[in-house]
Every structure is written in C-alpha cells, then in structure tokens.
Short mmCIF file of C-alpha atoms in Angstrom, two decimals:
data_model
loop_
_atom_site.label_atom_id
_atom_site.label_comp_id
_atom_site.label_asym_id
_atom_site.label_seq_id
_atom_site.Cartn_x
_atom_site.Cartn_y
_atom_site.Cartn_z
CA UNK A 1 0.00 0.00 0.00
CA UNK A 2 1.29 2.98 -1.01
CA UNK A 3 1.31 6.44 1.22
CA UNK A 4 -0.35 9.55 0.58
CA UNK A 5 1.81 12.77 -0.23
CA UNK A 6 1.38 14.41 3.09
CA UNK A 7 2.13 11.19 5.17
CA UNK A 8 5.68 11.51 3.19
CA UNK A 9 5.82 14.66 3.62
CA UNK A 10 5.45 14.22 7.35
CA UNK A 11 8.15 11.19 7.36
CA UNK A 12 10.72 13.30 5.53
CA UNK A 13 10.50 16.54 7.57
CA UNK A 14 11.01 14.01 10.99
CA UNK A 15 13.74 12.52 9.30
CA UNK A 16 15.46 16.20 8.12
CA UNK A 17 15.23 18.82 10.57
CA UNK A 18 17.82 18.91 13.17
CA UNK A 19 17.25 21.66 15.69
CA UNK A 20 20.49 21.71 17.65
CA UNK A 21 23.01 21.57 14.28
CA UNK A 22 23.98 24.74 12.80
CA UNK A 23 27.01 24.12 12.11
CA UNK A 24 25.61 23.74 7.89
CA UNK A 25 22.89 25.56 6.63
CA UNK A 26 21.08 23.84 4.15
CA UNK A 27 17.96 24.79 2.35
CA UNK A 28 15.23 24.01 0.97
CA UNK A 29 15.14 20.38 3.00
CA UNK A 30 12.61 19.10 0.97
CA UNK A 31 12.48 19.43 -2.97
CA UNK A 32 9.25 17.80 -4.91
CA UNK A 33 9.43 16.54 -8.74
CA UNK A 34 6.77 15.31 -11.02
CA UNK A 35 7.42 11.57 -12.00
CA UNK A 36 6.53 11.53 -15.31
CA UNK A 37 8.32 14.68 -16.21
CA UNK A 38 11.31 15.22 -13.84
CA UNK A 39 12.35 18.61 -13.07
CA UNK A 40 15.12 20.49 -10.98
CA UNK A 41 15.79 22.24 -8.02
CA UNK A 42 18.50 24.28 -6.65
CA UNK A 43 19.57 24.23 -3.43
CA UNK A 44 22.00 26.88 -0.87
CA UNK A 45 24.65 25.05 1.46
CA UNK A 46 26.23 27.63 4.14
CA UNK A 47 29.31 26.83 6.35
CA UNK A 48 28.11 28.12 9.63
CA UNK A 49 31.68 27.07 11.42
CA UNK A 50 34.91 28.92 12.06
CA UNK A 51 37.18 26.65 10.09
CA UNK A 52 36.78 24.93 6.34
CA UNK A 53 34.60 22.26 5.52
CA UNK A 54 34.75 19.53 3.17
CA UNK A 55 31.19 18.24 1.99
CA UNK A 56 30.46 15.85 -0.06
CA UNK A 57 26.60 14.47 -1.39
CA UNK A 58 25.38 10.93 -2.12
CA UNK A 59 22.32 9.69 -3.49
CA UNK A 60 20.06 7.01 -3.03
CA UNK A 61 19.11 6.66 -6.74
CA UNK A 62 21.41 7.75 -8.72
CA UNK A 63 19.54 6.21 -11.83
CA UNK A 64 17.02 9.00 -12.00
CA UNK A 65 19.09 11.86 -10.30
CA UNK A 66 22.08 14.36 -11.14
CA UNK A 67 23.67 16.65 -8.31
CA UNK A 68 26.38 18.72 -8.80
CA UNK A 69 28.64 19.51 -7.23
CA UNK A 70 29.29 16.10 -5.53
CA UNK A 71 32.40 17.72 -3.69
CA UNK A 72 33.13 21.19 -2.65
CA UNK A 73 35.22 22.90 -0.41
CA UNK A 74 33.19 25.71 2.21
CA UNK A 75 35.61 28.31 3.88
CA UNK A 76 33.79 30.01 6.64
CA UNK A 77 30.55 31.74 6.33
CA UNK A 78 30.79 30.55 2.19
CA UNK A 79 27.75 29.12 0.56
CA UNK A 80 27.48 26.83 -2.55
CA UNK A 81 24.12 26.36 -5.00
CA UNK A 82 23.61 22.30 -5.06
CA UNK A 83 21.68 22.03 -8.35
CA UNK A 84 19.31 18.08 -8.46
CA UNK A 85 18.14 17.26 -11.79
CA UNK A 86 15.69 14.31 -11.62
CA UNK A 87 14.93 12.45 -14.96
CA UNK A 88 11.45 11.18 -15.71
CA UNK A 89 10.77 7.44 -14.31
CA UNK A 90 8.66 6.18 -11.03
CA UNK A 91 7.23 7.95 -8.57
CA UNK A 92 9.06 7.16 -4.99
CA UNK A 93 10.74 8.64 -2.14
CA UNK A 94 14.69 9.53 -2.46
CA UNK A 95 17.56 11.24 -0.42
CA UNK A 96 20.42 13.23 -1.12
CA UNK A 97 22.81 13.01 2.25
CA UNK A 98 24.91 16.26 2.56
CA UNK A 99 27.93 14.53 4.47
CA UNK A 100 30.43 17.62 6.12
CA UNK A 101 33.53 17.66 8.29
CA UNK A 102 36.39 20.18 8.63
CA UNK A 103 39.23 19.62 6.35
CA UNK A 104 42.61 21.00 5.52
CA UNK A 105 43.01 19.91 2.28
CA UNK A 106 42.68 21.54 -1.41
CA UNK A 107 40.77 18.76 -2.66
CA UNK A 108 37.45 17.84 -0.78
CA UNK A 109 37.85 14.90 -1.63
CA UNK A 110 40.74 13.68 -0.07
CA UNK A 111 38.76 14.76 3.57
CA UNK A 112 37.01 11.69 2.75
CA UNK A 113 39.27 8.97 1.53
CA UNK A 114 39.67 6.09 3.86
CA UNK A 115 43.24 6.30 5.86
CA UNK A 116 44.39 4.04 8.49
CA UNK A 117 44.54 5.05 11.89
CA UNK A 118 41.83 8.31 11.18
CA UNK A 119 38.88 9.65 13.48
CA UNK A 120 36.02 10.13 11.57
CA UNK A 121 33.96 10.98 14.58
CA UNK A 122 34.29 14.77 13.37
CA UNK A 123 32.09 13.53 10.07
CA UNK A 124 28.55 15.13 10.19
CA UNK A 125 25.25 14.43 8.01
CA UNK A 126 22.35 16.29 6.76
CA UNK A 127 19.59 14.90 4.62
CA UNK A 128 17.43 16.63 2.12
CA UNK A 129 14.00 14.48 0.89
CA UNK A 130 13.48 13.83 -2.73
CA UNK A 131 9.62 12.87 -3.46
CA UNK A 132 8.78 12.44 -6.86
CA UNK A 133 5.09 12.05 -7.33
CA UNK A 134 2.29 11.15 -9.81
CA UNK A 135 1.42 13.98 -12.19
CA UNK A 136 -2.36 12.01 -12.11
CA UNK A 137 -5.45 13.44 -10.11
CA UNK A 138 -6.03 10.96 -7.14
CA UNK A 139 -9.20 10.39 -8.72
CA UNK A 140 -6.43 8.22 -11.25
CA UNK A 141 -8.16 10.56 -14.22
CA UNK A 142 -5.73 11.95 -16.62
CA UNK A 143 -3.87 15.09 -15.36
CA UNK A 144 -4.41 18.31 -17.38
CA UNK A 145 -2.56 19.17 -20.22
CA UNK A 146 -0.26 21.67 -19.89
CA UNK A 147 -1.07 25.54 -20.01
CA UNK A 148 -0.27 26.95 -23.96
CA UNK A 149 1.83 29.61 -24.13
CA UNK A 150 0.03 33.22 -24.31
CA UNK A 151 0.03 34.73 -27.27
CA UNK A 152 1.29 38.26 -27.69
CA UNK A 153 0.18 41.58 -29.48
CA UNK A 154 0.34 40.95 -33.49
CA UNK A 155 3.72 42.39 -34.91
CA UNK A 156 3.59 45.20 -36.77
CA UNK A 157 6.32 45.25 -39.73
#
C-alpha cells in the first residue's frame, strides 16, 4: 500500500530537521518533482563554522538523479548552490545526504578517503528528501494538459 503525499511529507521533515546543528545551513530540506516529467531544483549550502569544511553528497538513486557539485570545499561563512536534476521514471521517495567535516586539504575529496589510523567521529550528516510524485489526479483521471503559451500583441512590420 502505497502512502499519501502528506504522510511523506510528514516522514521526511522528521527525518530532516535537526534543531540543535547549525554548524551547515542547508535549504530548501525538501524538494518535490513530477514523475513523469522530472524537473530540478536548486539548493544553498552555508558553512556556519569557524574553520573549512569539506562536503560531499550521495544519493540514493542515482539512476534518475544528477547533483552537482558532488564535492566542494566551504571556507567560513561561504555558501554553494547544489543544483538536483531528476529524470522522468517512477514515482518514490529519495535522499540526497549532505555529508560535512572540517578539512585541511585543497581537494574535498581527499577529507574523505579512507586512511588508516583516522577519526572520523568529526564527520557530520544532513539529509534533504526527494519525493517524486504522480502527475495524475487521485481520482487516477488523466492530469491536465499543460497551459499553452500566451500569445502576444500581433507584430507590426
């Protein structure tokens, strides 16, 4: 049995929102996509720390979504736009996982590579919900087509 939008709406926003962390600002939390069509959203990451972070973002289906960047580097008080293209396919329920620590390297990603004898207690995670929903009515009737274009003044030549 499948859920209704707002019960995964609900689910997502109790597994997202973190009162106590501000070390990374990230926003919106929550993007929504039509299945059949796909779509994009844009998203702002702020360091809210004192030092650099590294951050880097994985996804839970990467067969129908694009992020970029994957890796960046956030000096204090910098933000970054984190741009998700979904493609067309099912309708579901999908996460990107922000994943941040400080770092003193060039590259982000060599904050992340596995090395013998390292803490990685310092490693933090945010989430952000993907839902991708059914363009269809609940009703299951067709959806409406889309709105045409207006048309403008005639030229004059």
């Amino acid at each position: 049995a499948s859920l209704c939008v707002e019960e995964k709406r609900v689910q997502l926003s109790a597994m997202i929102y973190d009162d106590d962390d501000h070390d990374l600002f990230l926003t919106p939390q929550v993007s929504v996509y039509s299945a059949t069509r796909g779509g994009a959203s844009r998203h702002m990451i702020v360091n809210g720390r004192s030092h650099r972070i590294a951050v880097k973002i994985k996804c839970s289906n990467n067969d129908v979504y694009r992020v970029s960047p994957v890796y960046c580097n956030l000096e204090p008080g910098q933000s970054v736009r984190l741009q998700v293209v979904r493609d067309a396919g099912s309708p579901g329920t999908d996460k990107l996982v922000v994943i941040y620590r400080p770092s003193r390297y060039s590259n982000p990603r060599d904050a992340f590579k596995k090395r013998e004898g390292r803490d990685d207690s310092d490693i933090k995670k945010k989430l952000i919900g993907l839902l991708a929903k059914d363009d269809r009515p609940e009703d299951g009737t067709a959806p409406p087509p889309p709105p045409l274009p207006l048309a403008g003044p005639p030229r004059e030549d």
